[in-house]
Coordinates of C-alpha atoms and ligand atoms in Angstrom, one line a residue:
S1 CA -45.1 38.6 33.9
L2 CA -41.8 36.8 33.5
K3 CA -38.6 38.4 32.6
P4 CA -36.5 36.4 30.1
K5 CA -33.2 37.5 31.6
R6 CA -34.0 36.3 35.1
W7 CA -35.2 33.1 33.6
S8 CA -32.0 32.4 31.7
V9 CA -29.8 33.1 34.7
A10 CA -31.9 30.8 36.8
V11 CA -31.8 28.1 34.1
I12 CA -28.1 28.0 33.9
G13 CA -27.5 28.3 37.7
S14 CA -30.0 25.7 38.8
G15 CA -29.0 23.5 35.9
V16 CA -25.5 23.1 37.1
I17 CA -26.7 22.1 40.6
G18 CA -29.2 19.5 39.6
V19 CA -27.3 18.0 36.7
S20 CA -25.7 14.8 37.9
Y21 CA -28.7 13.2 39.5
Y22 CA -31.1 14.0 36.8
V23 CA -28.8 13.0 34.0
Y24 CA -27.8 9.8 35.7
H25 CA -31.4 8.6 35.6
K26 CA -32.6 9.9 32.4
N27 CA -29.6 9.7 30.1
R28 CA -28.6 6.1 30.9
A29 CA -31.7 4.8 29.2
K30 CA -31.5 7.2 26.4
C31 CA -27.9 6.4 25.5
D32 CA -28.6 2.7 25.5
L33 CA -31.4 3.4 23.0
D34 CA -29.3 5.6 20.8
V35 CA -26.5 3.1 20.6
D36 CA -28.9 0.4 19.5
E37 CA -30.1 2.7 16.8
V38 CA -26.6 3.3 15.6
V39 CA -25.4 -0.3 15.6
D40 CA -27.8 -1.6 13.0
I41 CA -26.1 0.3 10.2
G42 CA -27.1 -1.4 7.0
D43 CA -24.5 -3.3 5.1
T44 CA -22.8 -1.1 2.7
L45 CA -19.6 -1.3 0.7
S46 CA -16.2 -0.2 0.0
L47 CA -14.4 1.3 -2.9
Q48 CA -10.8 1.2 -1.6
S49 CA -8.0 1.8 -4.1
L50 CA -9.8 2.8 -7.2
N51 CA -11.0 6.3 -6.4
Q52 CA -8.5 7.4 -3.9
S53 CA -7.9 10.1 -6.4
I54 CA -11.4 11.5 -5.9
E55 CA -11.8 14.1 -3.2
S56 CA -14.6 12.7 -1.2
E57 CA -14.6 14.0 2.3
N58 CA -17.1 16.8 1.9
F59 CA -20.6 15.9 1.1
N60 CA -21.8 18.3 -1.5
L61 CA -24.9 20.1 -0.7
R62 CA -25.2 21.6 -4.1
R63 CA -24.9 18.2 -5.5
I64 CA -27.8 16.9 -3.4
W65 CA -29.8 19.9 -4.3
L66 CA -29.6 18.9 -8.0
Y67 CA -31.5 15.8 -7.1
L68 CA -34.1 17.7 -5.1
R69 CA -34.5 20.7 -7.4
S70 CA -37.3 19.4 -9.5
D71 CA -39.4 18.7 -6.4
S72 CA -38.6 22.0 -4.8
M73 CA -42.4 22.5 -4.5
Y74 CA -42.7 19.5 -2.2
L75 CA -39.6 20.6 -0.3
L76 CA -41.0 24.0 0.2
I77 CA -44.2 22.5 1.6
A78 CA -42.2 20.3 3.8
I79 CA -40.1 23.1 5.2
T80 CA -43.0 25.4 5.7
S81 CA -45.0 22.7 7.4
A82 CA -42.1 21.8 9.6
L83 CA -41.8 25.4 10.7
I84 CA -45.5 25.7 11.4
V85 CA -45.4 22.5 13.4
A86 CA -42.5 23.9 15.4
I87 CA -44.4 27.1 16.1
L88 CA -47.5 25.1 17.1
N89 CA -45.4 23.0 19.4
I90 CA -44.6 26.2 21.4
E91 CA -48.1 27.6 21.1
I92 CA -49.8 24.4 22.4
P93 CA -48.3 24.4 25.9
L94 CA -49.1 28.1 26.3
S95 CA -52.7 27.3 25.6
I96 CA -52.6 24.3 27.8
G97 CA -51.5 26.8 30.5
S98 CA -54.8 28.7 30.3
V99 CA -56.7 25.4 30.6
M100 CA -54.6 24.7 33.7
D101 CA -55.4 28.0 35.1
V102 CA -59.1 27.3 34.8
L103 CA -58.6 23.9 36.4
S104 CA -56.5 25.2 39.3
R105 CA -59.0 28.0 40.0
F106 CA -61.8 25.5 40.3
A107 CA -59.6 23.1 42.3
N108 CA -58.8 25.8 44.8
E109 CA -62.4 26.8 45.4
E110 CA -64.0 25.4 48.6
N111 CA -67.3 24.3 47.1
S112 CA -65.5 23.0 44.1
S113 CA -68.3 21.8 41.9
F114 CA -66.1 20.6 39.1
W115 CA -68.8 19.7 36.8
S116 CA -70.9 22.8 37.2
N117 CA -72.1 24.8 34.3
R118 CA -69.8 27.7 35.1
F119 CA -66.8 25.3 34.8
F120 CA -67.8 24.3 31.3
V121 CA -68.5 27.9 30.3
E122 CA -65.1 29.0 31.4
M123 CA -63.4 25.9 30.1
K124 CA -65.0 26.0 26.7
G125 CA -62.8 28.8 25.2
P126 CA -59.3 27.5 26.2
A127 CA -60.2 23.9 25.5
H128 CA -61.5 24.7 22.2
R129 CA -58.4 26.6 21.3
V130 CA -56.2 23.8 22.4
F131 CA -58.2 21.3 20.3
Q132 CA -57.9 23.5 17.3
L133 CA -54.1 23.7 17.7
F134 CA -54.0 19.9 18.0
V135 CA -55.9 19.5 14.8
L136 CA -53.7 22.0 13.0
Q137 CA -50.6 20.3 14.4
S138 CA -51.6 16.9 13.1
L139 CA -52.5 18.3 9.7
F140 CA -49.2 20.0 9.3
T141 CA -47.3 17.0 10.6
F142 CA -49.0 15.0 7.9
A143 CA -48.1 17.6 5.3
Y144 CA -44.5 17.6 6.5
I145 CA -43.9 13.9 6.7
S146 CA -45.7 13.0 3.5
S147 CA -44.2 15.7 1.3
L148 CA -40.7 14.8 2.6
A149 CA -41.4 11.2 1.8
V150 CA -42.3 12.1 -1.8
V151 CA -39.1 14.2 -2.2
G152 CA -37.0 11.5 -0.6
E153 CA -38.3 8.7 -2.7
K154 CA -38.0 10.7 -5.9
A155 CA -34.5 11.8 -5.1
A156 CA -33.5 8.2 -4.2
S157 CA -34.8 6.9 -7.5
R158 CA -33.0 9.6 -9.4
I159 CA -29.8 8.9 -7.6
R160 CA -30.1 5.1 -8.1
S161 CA -30.8 5.6 -11.8
D162 CA -27.8 7.9 -12.2
L163 CA -25.6 5.5 -10.2
F164 CA -26.6 2.5 -12.2
A165 CA -26.2 4.3 -15.5
S166 CA -22.7 5.3 -14.6
I167 CA -21.6 2.0 -13.1
I168 CA -22.8 0.0 -16.1
R169 CA -20.8 2.2 -18.5
L170 CA -17.6 1.9 -16.5
D171 CA -14.5 0.3 -17.9
T172 CA -14.1 -3.4 -17.6
S173 CA -11.1 -2.9 -15.3
F174 CA -13.5 -1.3 -12.7
F175 CA -15.2 -4.7 -12.5
D176 CA -11.9 -6.4 -12.2
I177 CA -11.3 -4.5 -9.0
Q178 CA -14.8 -4.3 -7.4
K179 CA -16.8 -7.2 -6.2
S180 CA -20.1 -7.2 -7.9
S181 CA -22.0 -7.6 -4.6
E182 CA -20.2 -4.6 -3.3
I183 CA -21.2 -2.5 -6.2
I184 CA -24.8 -3.7 -5.8
S185 CA -24.9 -2.8 -2.1
R186 CA -23.8 0.7 -2.9
L187 CA -26.8 0.9 -5.2
T188 CA -29.2 -0.5 -2.6
N189 CA -27.9 0.1 0.9
D190 CA -26.1 3.4 0.5
V191 CA -29.0 5.0 -1.3
Q192 CA -31.3 3.5 1.3
E193 CA -29.2 5.0 4.1
F194 CA -29.4 8.4 2.5
K195 CA -33.1 8.1 2.0
S196 CA -33.8 7.2 5.6
S197 CA -31.6 10.0 6.8
F198 CA -33.4 12.3 4.4
K199 CA -36.5 12.5 6.5
L200 CA -34.3 14.1 9.1
F201 CA -32.4 16.0 6.5
V202 CA -34.2 19.3 6.5
P203 CA -34.2 19.8 10.3
S204 CA -30.7 18.5 10.5
M205 CA -29.6 20.9 7.8
V206 CA -31.4 23.8 9.3
F207 CA -30.1 23.3 12.8
C208 CA -26.8 21.5 12.7
G209 CA -25.5 21.1 9.2
S210 CA -22.3 22.8 10.1
F211 CA -22.0 21.4 13.5
L212 CA -21.0 17.9 12.5
G213 CA -17.5 16.7 13.2
S214 CA -15.8 15.4 10.1
Y215 CA -14.3 12.9 12.4
L216 CA -17.6 11.1 12.9
R217 CA -18.3 11.2 9.3
Q218 CA -15.0 9.7 8.4
M219 CA -15.6 7.0 11.0
S220 CA -19.0 6.3 9.5
K221 CA -17.5 6.0 6.1
E222 CA -15.0 3.5 7.3
S223 CA -17.6 1.4 9.0
Q224 CA -19.8 1.4 5.9
A225 CA -16.9 0.4 3.8
Q226 CA -16.1 -2.5 6.2
S227 CA -19.7 -3.6 6.3
A228 CA -19.7 -3.6 2.5
K229 CA -16.6 -5.7 2.5
A230 CA -18.3 -8.3 4.7
S231 CA -21.3 -8.4 2.4
G232 CA -18.9 -8.7 -0.5
V233 CA -17.5 -11.9 1.0
A234 CA -21.0 -13.3 1.6
G235 CA -22.2 -12.3 -1.8
E236 CA -19.3 -13.9 -3.6
A237 CA -19.7 -17.1 -1.6
I238 CA -23.4 -17.3 -2.2
S239 CA -23.3 -16.6 -5.9
N240 CA -20.6 -19.3 -6.3
V241 CA -22.2 -21.7 -3.8
R242 CA -21.5 -24.7 -6.0
T243 CA -17.8 -24.1 -6.1
V244 CA -17.8 -23.5 -2.3
K245 CA -19.6 -26.8 -1.7
A246 CA -17.4 -28.7 -4.2
F247 CA -14.4 -27.8 -2.2
A248 CA -16.2 -28.3 1.1
M249 CA -15.3 -24.7 2.0
E250 CA -18.5 -23.8 3.9
E251 CA -16.7 -23.6 7.2
S252 CA -13.7 -21.6 6.1
Q253 CA -16.0 -19.2 4.1
S254 CA -17.9 -18.7 7.3
I255 CA -14.7 -17.9 9.1
V256 CA -13.7 -15.4 6.5
Y257 CA -17.1 -13.8 6.7
D258 CA -17.0 -13.7 10.5
R259 CA -13.6 -12.0 10.4
E260 CA -14.9 -9.2 8.2
L261 CA -18.1 -9.0 10.2
M262 CA -16.2 -8.6 13.4
A263 CA -14.1 -5.8 11.9
A264 CA -17.3 -4.1 10.8
E265 CA -18.9 -4.6 14.2
E266 CA -15.9 -3.0 15.9
L267 CA -16.1 0.0 13.7
N268 CA -19.8 0.3 14.0
I269 CA -19.6 0.1 17.8
K270 CA -16.9 2.8 17.8
L271 CA -19.1 5.0 15.7
G272 CA -22.0 4.2 18.0
L273 CA -20.0 5.3 21.0
G274 CA -19.0 8.5 19.3
I275 CA -22.5 9.4 18.4
G276 CA -23.6 8.3 21.8
V277 CA -21.2 10.7 23.5
L278 CA -22.5 13.5 21.3
Q279 CA -26.1 12.7 22.1
G280 CA -25.4 12.2 25.7
L281 CA -23.8 15.6 26.0
T282 CA -26.7 17.2 24.1
N283 CA -29.2 15.6 26.4
L284 CA -27.3 16.7 29.4
G285 CA -27.6 20.3 28.3
L286 CA -31.2 20.0 27.5
N287 CA -32.2 18.3 30.7
C288 CA -30.5 21.1 32.7
I289 CA -32.9 23.5 31.0
V290 CA -35.9 21.5 32.2
L291 CA -34.5 21.1 35.7
G292 CA -33.8 24.8 35.9
T293 CA -37.3 25.7 34.8
L294 CA -38.7 23.3 37.5
V295 CA -36.6 24.7 40.3
Y296 CA -36.9 28.4 39.5
G297 CA -40.5 28.1 38.5
G298 CA -41.3 26.3 41.7
K299 CA -39.8 29.2 43.6
L300 CA -41.8 31.8 41.7
L301 CA -44.9 29.7 42.2
S302 CA -44.5 29.4 45.9
S303 CA -44.0 33.1 46.2
D304 CA -47.2 33.6 44.1
E305 CA -45.3 35.4 41.4
I306 CA -46.7 33.1 38.7
S307 CA -49.8 30.9 38.4
A308 CA -49.8 27.2 38.3
G309 CA -50.9 27.4 34.7
N310 CA -48.0 29.6 33.8
L311 CA -45.5 27.2 35.3
M312 CA -47.2 24.4 33.5
S313 CA -47.0 26.1 30.2
F314 CA -43.3 26.8 30.6
L315 CA -42.7 23.3 31.8
V316 CA -44.5 21.7 28.9
A317 CA -42.9 24.2 26.5
T318 CA -39.4 23.5 27.7
Q319 CA -40.0 19.8 27.6
T320 CA -41.3 20.0 24.1
I321 CA -38.2 21.9 23.1
Q322 CA -36.1 19.4 25.0
K323 CA -37.8 16.5 23.3
S324 CA -37.4 17.9 19.9
L325 CA -33.8 18.9 20.5
S326 CA -32.9 15.6 21.8
Q327 CA -34.5 14.0 18.8
L328 CA -32.3 16.4 16.8
S329 CA -29.3 15.0 18.5
L330 CA -30.5 11.5 17.6
M331 CA -30.7 12.8 14.1
F332 CA -27.0 13.5 14.2
G333 CA -26.4 9.8 13.9
H334 CA -28.7 9.3 11.0
F335 CA -27.4 12.4 9.4
I336 CA -23.8 11.4 9.7
R337 CA -24.5 8.0 8.2
G338 CA -26.7 9.5 5.5
T339 CA -24.2 12.0 4.3
S340 CA -21.3 9.6 4.3
A341 CA -23.5 7.1 2.4
I342 CA -24.3 9.7 -0.2
T343 CA -20.6 10.6 -0.5
R344 CA -19.9 7.0 -1.3
V345 CA -22.6 7.1 -4.0
F346 CA -21.3 10.2 -5.5
E347 CA -17.8 8.7 -5.6
Y348 CA -19.1 6.0 -7.9
I349 CA -21.1 8.4 -10.1
D350 CA -17.9 10.5 -10.4
I351 CA -15.7 7.8 -11.8
K352 CA -15.3 8.5 -15.5
P353 CA -14.8 5.6 -17.9
T354 CA -11.9 5.9 -20.3
V355 CA -13.8 4.1 -23.0
V356 CA -16.7 6.4 -23.6
L357 CA -19.7 4.8 -25.3
N358 CA -21.7 6.4 -28.0
T359 CA -18.9 8.7 -29.1
G360 CA -16.6 8.2 -32.1
V361 CA -16.7 7.3 -35.7
I362 CA -19.2 4.8 -37.3
L363 CA -18.0 3.3 -40.6
N364 CA -20.6 3.0 -43.3
K365 CA -19.2 -0.2 -44.7
V366 CA -17.0 -2.7 -42.9
V367 CA -14.7 -5.0 -44.8
G368 CA -13.3 -6.6 -41.7
E369 CA -9.6 -6.2 -42.0
I370 CA -8.0 -6.1 -38.6
E371 CA -4.4 -5.3 -37.7
F372 CA -2.6 -5.4 -34.5
R373 CA 0.6 -3.4 -34.9
N374 CA 3.3 -3.4 -32.2
V375 CA 0.7 -3.7 -29.5
G376 CA 1.9 -3.5 -25.9
F377 CA -0.5 -4.1 -23.1
S378 CA -0.7 -4.9 -19.4
Y379 CA -3.8 -5.1 -17.3
P380 CA -4.5 -2.0 -15.1
T381 CA -4.7 -4.2 -12.1
R382 CA -1.3 -5.8 -12.8
S383 CA 0.6 -3.1 -14.5
G384 CA 4.0 -4.8 -13.8
H385 CA 3.1 -7.8 -15.9
K386 CA 3.4 -7.1 -19.6
V387 CA 1.0 -9.5 -21.3
L388 CA 1.7 -8.2 -24.9
K389 CA 4.9 -6.7 -26.1
D390 CA 5.1 -5.5 -29.7
F391 CA 2.5 -7.9 -30.8
N392 CA 1.7 -8.0 -34.5
L393 CA -1.1 -9.8 -36.2
K394 CA -3.2 -9.2 -39.3
L395 CA -6.7 -10.7 -39.7
I396 CA -7.6 -11.1 -43.4
P397 CA -11.2 -10.3 -44.3
A398 CA -13.5 -13.3 -44.8
K399 CA -10.7 -15.7 -43.7
V400 CA -10.2 -17.7 -40.5
T401 CA -7.2 -16.9 -38.4
A402 CA -6.4 -19.0 -35.5
I403 CA -4.3 -18.2 -32.5
C404 CA -2.7 -20.8 -30.4
G405 CA -0.2 -20.9 -27.6
H406 CA 0.2 -22.0 -24.0
S407 CA -2.4 -21.0 -21.5
G408 CA -1.8 -17.6 -20.0
E409 CA 0.1 -16.3 -23.1
G410 CA -2.5 -13.7 -23.7
K411 CA -4.9 -15.2 -26.3
S412 CA -8.1 -14.1 -24.6
T413 CA -6.5 -10.8 -23.9
I414 CA -6.2 -10.2 -27.7
A415 CA -9.9 -10.8 -28.0
S416 CA -10.7 -8.4 -25.1
L417 CA -8.5 -5.7 -26.7
L418 CA -10.3 -6.1 -30.0
E419 CA -13.6 -5.7 -28.2
R420 CA -12.0 -2.6 -26.5
F421 CA -12.7 -3.9 -23.0
Y422 CA -9.3 -2.4 -22.3
D423 CA -7.2 0.1 -24.1
I424 CA -3.7 -0.8 -25.2
D425 CA -0.6 0.9 -23.8
Y426 CA 1.1 1.5 -27.1
G427 CA 0.9 0.4 -30.7
S428 CA -2.4 0.3 -32.6
I429 CA -5.3 -1.9 -33.4
T430 CA -7.1 -0.9 -36.6
L431 CA -10.3 -2.0 -38.3
D432 CA -10.2 -1.3 -42.1
G433 CA -7.4 1.1 -41.4
C434 CA -9.1 3.0 -38.6
D435 CA -7.7 3.0 -35.1
I436 CA -10.4 1.3 -33.0
K437 CA -9.9 4.0 -30.4
T438 CA -11.5 6.5 -32.8
L439 CA -14.5 4.2 -33.4
D440 CA -17.7 4.3 -31.4
P441 CA -17.3 1.4 -28.9
N442 CA -21.1 0.7 -28.9
W443 CA -21.2 0.4 -32.6
L444 CA -18.1 -1.8 -32.6
R445 CA -19.6 -4.2 -30.1
R446 CA -23.2 -4.1 -31.3
H447 CA -22.7 -4.4 -35.0
V448 CA -19.1 -5.3 -35.9
I449 CA -17.9 -8.0 -33.5
G450 CA -19.6 -11.2 -32.5
F451 CA -17.9 -12.8 -29.5
I452 CA -18.4 -16.3 -28.3
N453 CA -16.4 -17.6 -25.4
Q454 CA -16.0 -20.8 -23.5
E455 CA -18.6 -20.2 -20.8
P456 CA -21.5 -18.3 -22.3
I457 CA -23.8 -16.6 -19.8
L458 CA -27.5 -16.8 -20.3
F459 CA -29.8 -14.4 -18.5
G460 CA -32.7 -15.6 -16.4
T461 CA -35.4 -15.1 -19.0
T462 CA -36.8 -16.9 -22.0
V463 CA -34.7 -18.4 -24.8
M464 CA -36.3 -15.9 -27.2
E465 CA -35.2 -12.9 -25.1
N466 CA -31.7 -14.4 -24.6
I467 CA -31.1 -14.6 -28.3
R468 CA -32.8 -11.2 -28.9
F469 CA -30.2 -9.8 -26.5
G470 CA -27.9 -9.6 -29.5
K471 CA -30.3 -7.3 -31.4
P472 CA -33.1 -5.9 -29.3
E473 CA -35.2 -4.9 -32.3
A474 CA -35.1 -8.4 -33.9
T475 CA -38.5 -10.0 -34.8
D476 CA -39.4 -13.5 -33.6
E477 CA -38.7 -14.7 -37.1
E478 CA -35.2 -13.3 -37.1
V479 CA -34.6 -15.0 -33.7
M480 CA -35.7 -18.3 -35.1
S481 CA -33.6 -18.1 -38.2
A482 CA -30.5 -17.2 -36.1
A483 CA -31.3 -20.3 -34.0
R484 CA -31.6 -22.4 -37.1
L485 CA -28.2 -21.3 -38.3
A486 CA -26.8 -22.1 -34.9
N487 CA -28.2 -25.7 -34.9
A488 CA -30.4 -24.6 -32.0
H489 CA -33.9 -24.5 -33.4
N490 CA -34.6 -28.2 -33.1
F491 CA -33.7 -28.6 -29.4
I492 CA -35.4 -25.3 -28.5
T493 CA -38.7 -26.4 -30.1
D494 CA -38.4 -29.7 -28.2
F495 CA -38.5 -27.8 -24.9
P496 CA -42.0 -27.9 -23.3
D497 CA -42.4 -24.1 -23.8
G498 CA -40.3 -23.8 -26.9
Y499 CA -38.8 -20.4 -27.3
Q500 CA -40.6 -19.2 -24.2
T501 CA -38.7 -21.6 -21.9
I502 CA -37.1 -19.8 -19.1
V503 CA -33.4 -20.7 -18.8
G504 CA -32.1 -20.5 -15.2
E505 CA -30.0 -17.7 -13.7
R506 CA -27.0 -19.3 -15.2
G507 CA -28.7 -21.4 -17.8
V508 CA -28.8 -24.4 -15.4
T509 CA -31.7 -26.0 -17.2
V510 CA -29.9 -26.4 -20.5
S511 CA -26.8 -28.5 -21.2
G512 CA -23.4 -27.0 -22.0
G513 CA -23.7 -27.7 -25.8
Q514 CA -27.2 -26.2 -25.9
K515 CA -26.2 -23.2 -24.0
Q516 CA -23.3 -22.7 -26.4
R517 CA -25.6 -22.9 -29.4
I518 CA -28.0 -20.4 -27.9
A519 CA -25.0 -18.1 -27.4
I520 CA -24.0 -18.6 -31.0
A521 CA -27.5 -17.6 -32.2
R522 CA -27.3 -14.6 -30.0
A523 CA -24.0 -13.5 -31.5
L524 CA -25.2 -14.3 -35.0
I525 CA -28.3 -12.3 -34.9
K526 CA -26.3 -9.1 -35.0
N527 CA -24.8 -10.4 -38.3
P528 CA -21.3 -9.4 -37.2
N529 CA -18.5 -8.8 -39.7
V530 CA -16.0 -10.1 -37.3
L531 CA -16.4 -13.2 -35.2
I532 CA -14.3 -14.1 -32.2
L533 CA -14.4 -17.6 -31.0
D534 CA -12.5 -17.9 -27.7
E535 CA -12.2 -21.6 -26.9
A536 CA -15.9 -21.9 -27.9
T537 CA -15.9 -25.7 -27.8
S538 CA -13.3 -26.5 -25.2
A539 CA -15.8 -27.0 -22.4
L540 CA -17.9 -29.4 -24.3
D541 CA -18.0 -33.2 -24.6
T542 CA -17.1 -34.7 -28.0
E543 CA -20.7 -35.1 -29.1
S544 CA -21.8 -31.6 -28.3
E545 CA -18.5 -30.3 -29.7
A546 CA -19.4 -31.9 -33.0
L547 CA -22.8 -30.2 -33.0
V548 CA -21.4 -26.8 -32.0
Q549 CA -18.5 -27.1 -34.5
E550 CA -21.0 -27.8 -37.3
A551 CA -22.9 -24.7 -36.3
L552 CA -19.7 -22.7 -36.2
E553 CA -18.6 -23.8 -39.6
K554 CA -21.8 -22.4 -41.0
V555 CA -21.6 -19.1 -39.3
M556 CA -17.9 -18.6 -40.0
K557 CA -18.6 -18.2 -43.7
N558 CA -17.9 -14.8 -45.2
R559 CA -16.7 -13.3 -41.9
T560 CA -13.4 -12.3 -40.6
V561 CA -12.9 -14.9 -37.9
L562 CA -10.5 -15.1 -35.0
V563 CA -10.4 -18.6 -33.5
I564 CA -8.7 -19.1 -30.2
A565 CA -8.3 -22.7 -29.6
H566 CA -6.6 -24.9 -27.1
R567 CA -7.5 -28.1 -28.9
L568 CA -5.4 -27.8 -32.0
S569 CA -7.4 -30.4 -34.0
T570 CA -10.1 -27.8 -34.3
I571 CA -7.9 -25.2 -36.1
Q572 CA -6.0 -27.3 -38.6
N573 CA -8.2 -26.0 -41.4
A574 CA -7.8 -22.3 -40.5
D575 CA -6.5 -20.1 -43.3
M576 CA -3.8 -18.8 -41.1
I577 CA -2.4 -20.0 -37.8
A578 CA -0.6 -17.7 -35.4
V579 CA 1.4 -18.8 -32.4
I580 CA 1.8 -16.4 -29.6
S581 CA 4.7 -16.7 -27.2
K582 CA 6.1 -14.4 -24.5
G583 CA 3.7 -11.6 -25.6
R584 CA 4.8 -11.7 -29.2
L585 CA 3.8 -13.3 -32.5
A586 CA 6.2 -16.2 -32.7
E587 CA 5.1 -18.1 -35.8
I588 CA 2.5 -17.7 -38.5
G589 CA 1.5 -19.8 -41.4
T590 CA -0.8 -22.6 -42.5
H591 CA -0.9 -25.9 -40.7
S592 CA 1.3 -27.6 -43.2
Q593 CA 3.8 -24.8 -43.4
L594 CA 4.1 -24.7 -39.6
I595 CA 4.4 -28.4 -39.4
K596 CA 7.3 -28.3 -41.8
E597 CA 9.0 -25.6 -39.8
K598 CA 9.1 -27.8 -36.7
G599 CA 8.9 -24.9 -34.4
L600 CA 6.6 -24.0 -31.6
Y601 CA 3.4 -25.1 -33.3
W602 CA 4.9 -28.4 -34.2
N603 CA 5.9 -28.8 -30.5
L604 CA 2.4 -27.9 -29.3
I605 CA 0.9 -30.4 -31.7
R606 CA 3.3 -33.1 -30.5
Q607 CA 2.5 -32.3 -26.8
Q608 CA -1.2 -32.7 -27.4
F609 CA -0.7 -35.8 -29.5
D610 CA 1.4 -37.4 -26.7
A611 CA -1.2 -36.4 -24.1
S612 CA -4.1 -38.0 -26.0
D613 CA -1.9 -41.1 -26.6
D614 CA -1.5 -41.9 -23.0
Ligands
ADP1 N1 -8.7 -9.3 -16.0 C1 -7.4 -9.5 -15.8 N2 -6.7 -8.7 -14.9 C2 -5.4 -9.0 -14.7 N3 -4.7 -9.9 -15.3 C3 -5.3 -10.7 -16.2 C4 -6.7 -10.5 -16.5 N4 -7.1 -11.5 -17.4 C5 -5.9 -12.2 -17.7 N5 -4.9 -11.7 -17.0 C6 -3.5 -12.2 -17.1 O1 -3.0 -11.9 -18.4 C7 -2.3 -13.0 -18.9 C8 -2.9 -13.5 -20.2 O2 -4.2 -14.1 -19.9 P1 -5.2 -14.6 -21.0 O3 -5.2 -13.7 -22.1 O4 -6.5 -15.0 -20.4 O5 -4.4 -15.9 -21.4 P2 -4.9 -17.1 -22.4 O6 -6.2 -16.8 -22.9 O7 -3.9 -17.2 -23.4 O8 -4.9 -18.4 -21.6 C9 -2.3 -14.1 -17.8 O9 -1.1 -14.0 -17.1 C10 -3.4 -13.7 -16.9 O10 -3.1 -14.0 -15.6
MG2 MG1 -8.1 -17.7 -22.6

């Protein structure tokens, strides 16, 4: 029998002697392979400035557990199966040893009749046992892999669902900072990364969860952020390909992309090297064990202290352990990337919006009186630049109020503030006397305010669904009557598929005027009390403008309307015209009053008149 103590002494001793040669041959190939594995890190993304405030370094096991908890049955099956497989992996070589003993006995006999009856009789028992173990091992491997896959997929869906739900509710300013393609890659790539590391998660957690250097994880996070930045550049260029082409910027966009890509490559390679070193060292230790077994076992064999079968068992067993441990070291890489990816995902989930949907007051009846009182505002991304300073304006119910002023004076900002896309810095905005900060933003946007801007966005679905976007529960009849009001019904029914016509990703298949009228129908179907028209007709040619204007006149009746217009001819009939300058209300009155005053409005009119004269 073998004494464990002597074995371990021998293992360490002989390991040290045989190290260099053995490692040189075996590890070179292995390290190459591992580095390959590491370099193909999926493109993921960055979050930079926004959530520096969030402590992010430590991946939170309890947090991950929340996503696994409801499938703990599968997880239990997975862990149990994994343990059984591990035990079998040690059991199998031992049984193979007894097969080897039979073999070597017959091989050593002089009249070795290998295929004699006696051979089969003696072989039957051990072989049968080995076969049984093989079958068991494959069954439990199946149970292990498949139940982990179930847990992984379910957890990934839950994480994605949570992530999307929190992203889509975030403040508008978040989307001012983050490139949309980067946000999307966090939703896809980072969760994917976590999922693929998840298969290795259980063993990694069990064996080396605490072992990981935070240095490597930090490095991995950096490289993921950089990869994401690169895909952000690509995503932006591709989704705006027309603009890129119109400026013949293909080449320079490629250069920008290449630069980000190179930076990502450098980081990834650095990470790869780090993981490679870690794996190389692990392999070194493991290979020493195998070598030690060989050397010392060989000695014992030659002095007839153990049988060939015994040595065989130990060799296979050590090699099995070596193999699985070196796989484990390979898992380090996956594991590091998986945990840093999930950290990035949690970072997004953890950002809390300041405008919280579905909370706040809902008014029973809306009159539509809106007042801006001493409003001060600057965009969170440009806090030094005060867009509004002590801005005052009252919108009278059922009347049309127009705002004009030079471009960049903050006209659209006023509309955004009314929609509560941003919260003001000081002052107040009230609807029927209630501060809009106390109102439910969802209710405000869904039922009170209709917003039409210069460049309406249609979704890549049917005209019917696009209009219904304004009121999901609307019937087909309601959709059509909204379209009629918006002067859109006729041209829609002229489409080959009528209301079922798919409009392109950006409504490419419909003209600007048609698109605008579909957008008007969409805003109208909510029957809003307040209508905001932000340069609704400025992008249109004269003919479409007339059609859209006619539609707008109809829908403006009996609503509080805020018209923002660049072309002053369209607002002359407004009940009240306000001029904004330097962040303040500079003038207010009717067209004729303001003309008499010969102030800013008068100057604006003259400028436009001169321009159209040329
Ligand atoms: N999302 C934003 N983030 C930061 N600054 C912005 C943003 N939108 C507009 N601004 C700035 O706010 C000012 C007012 O813009 P805007 O309200 O769009 O002007 P107008 O509609 O009158 O042309 C401008 O200086 C503009 O650069
Ligand atoms: Mg504007």
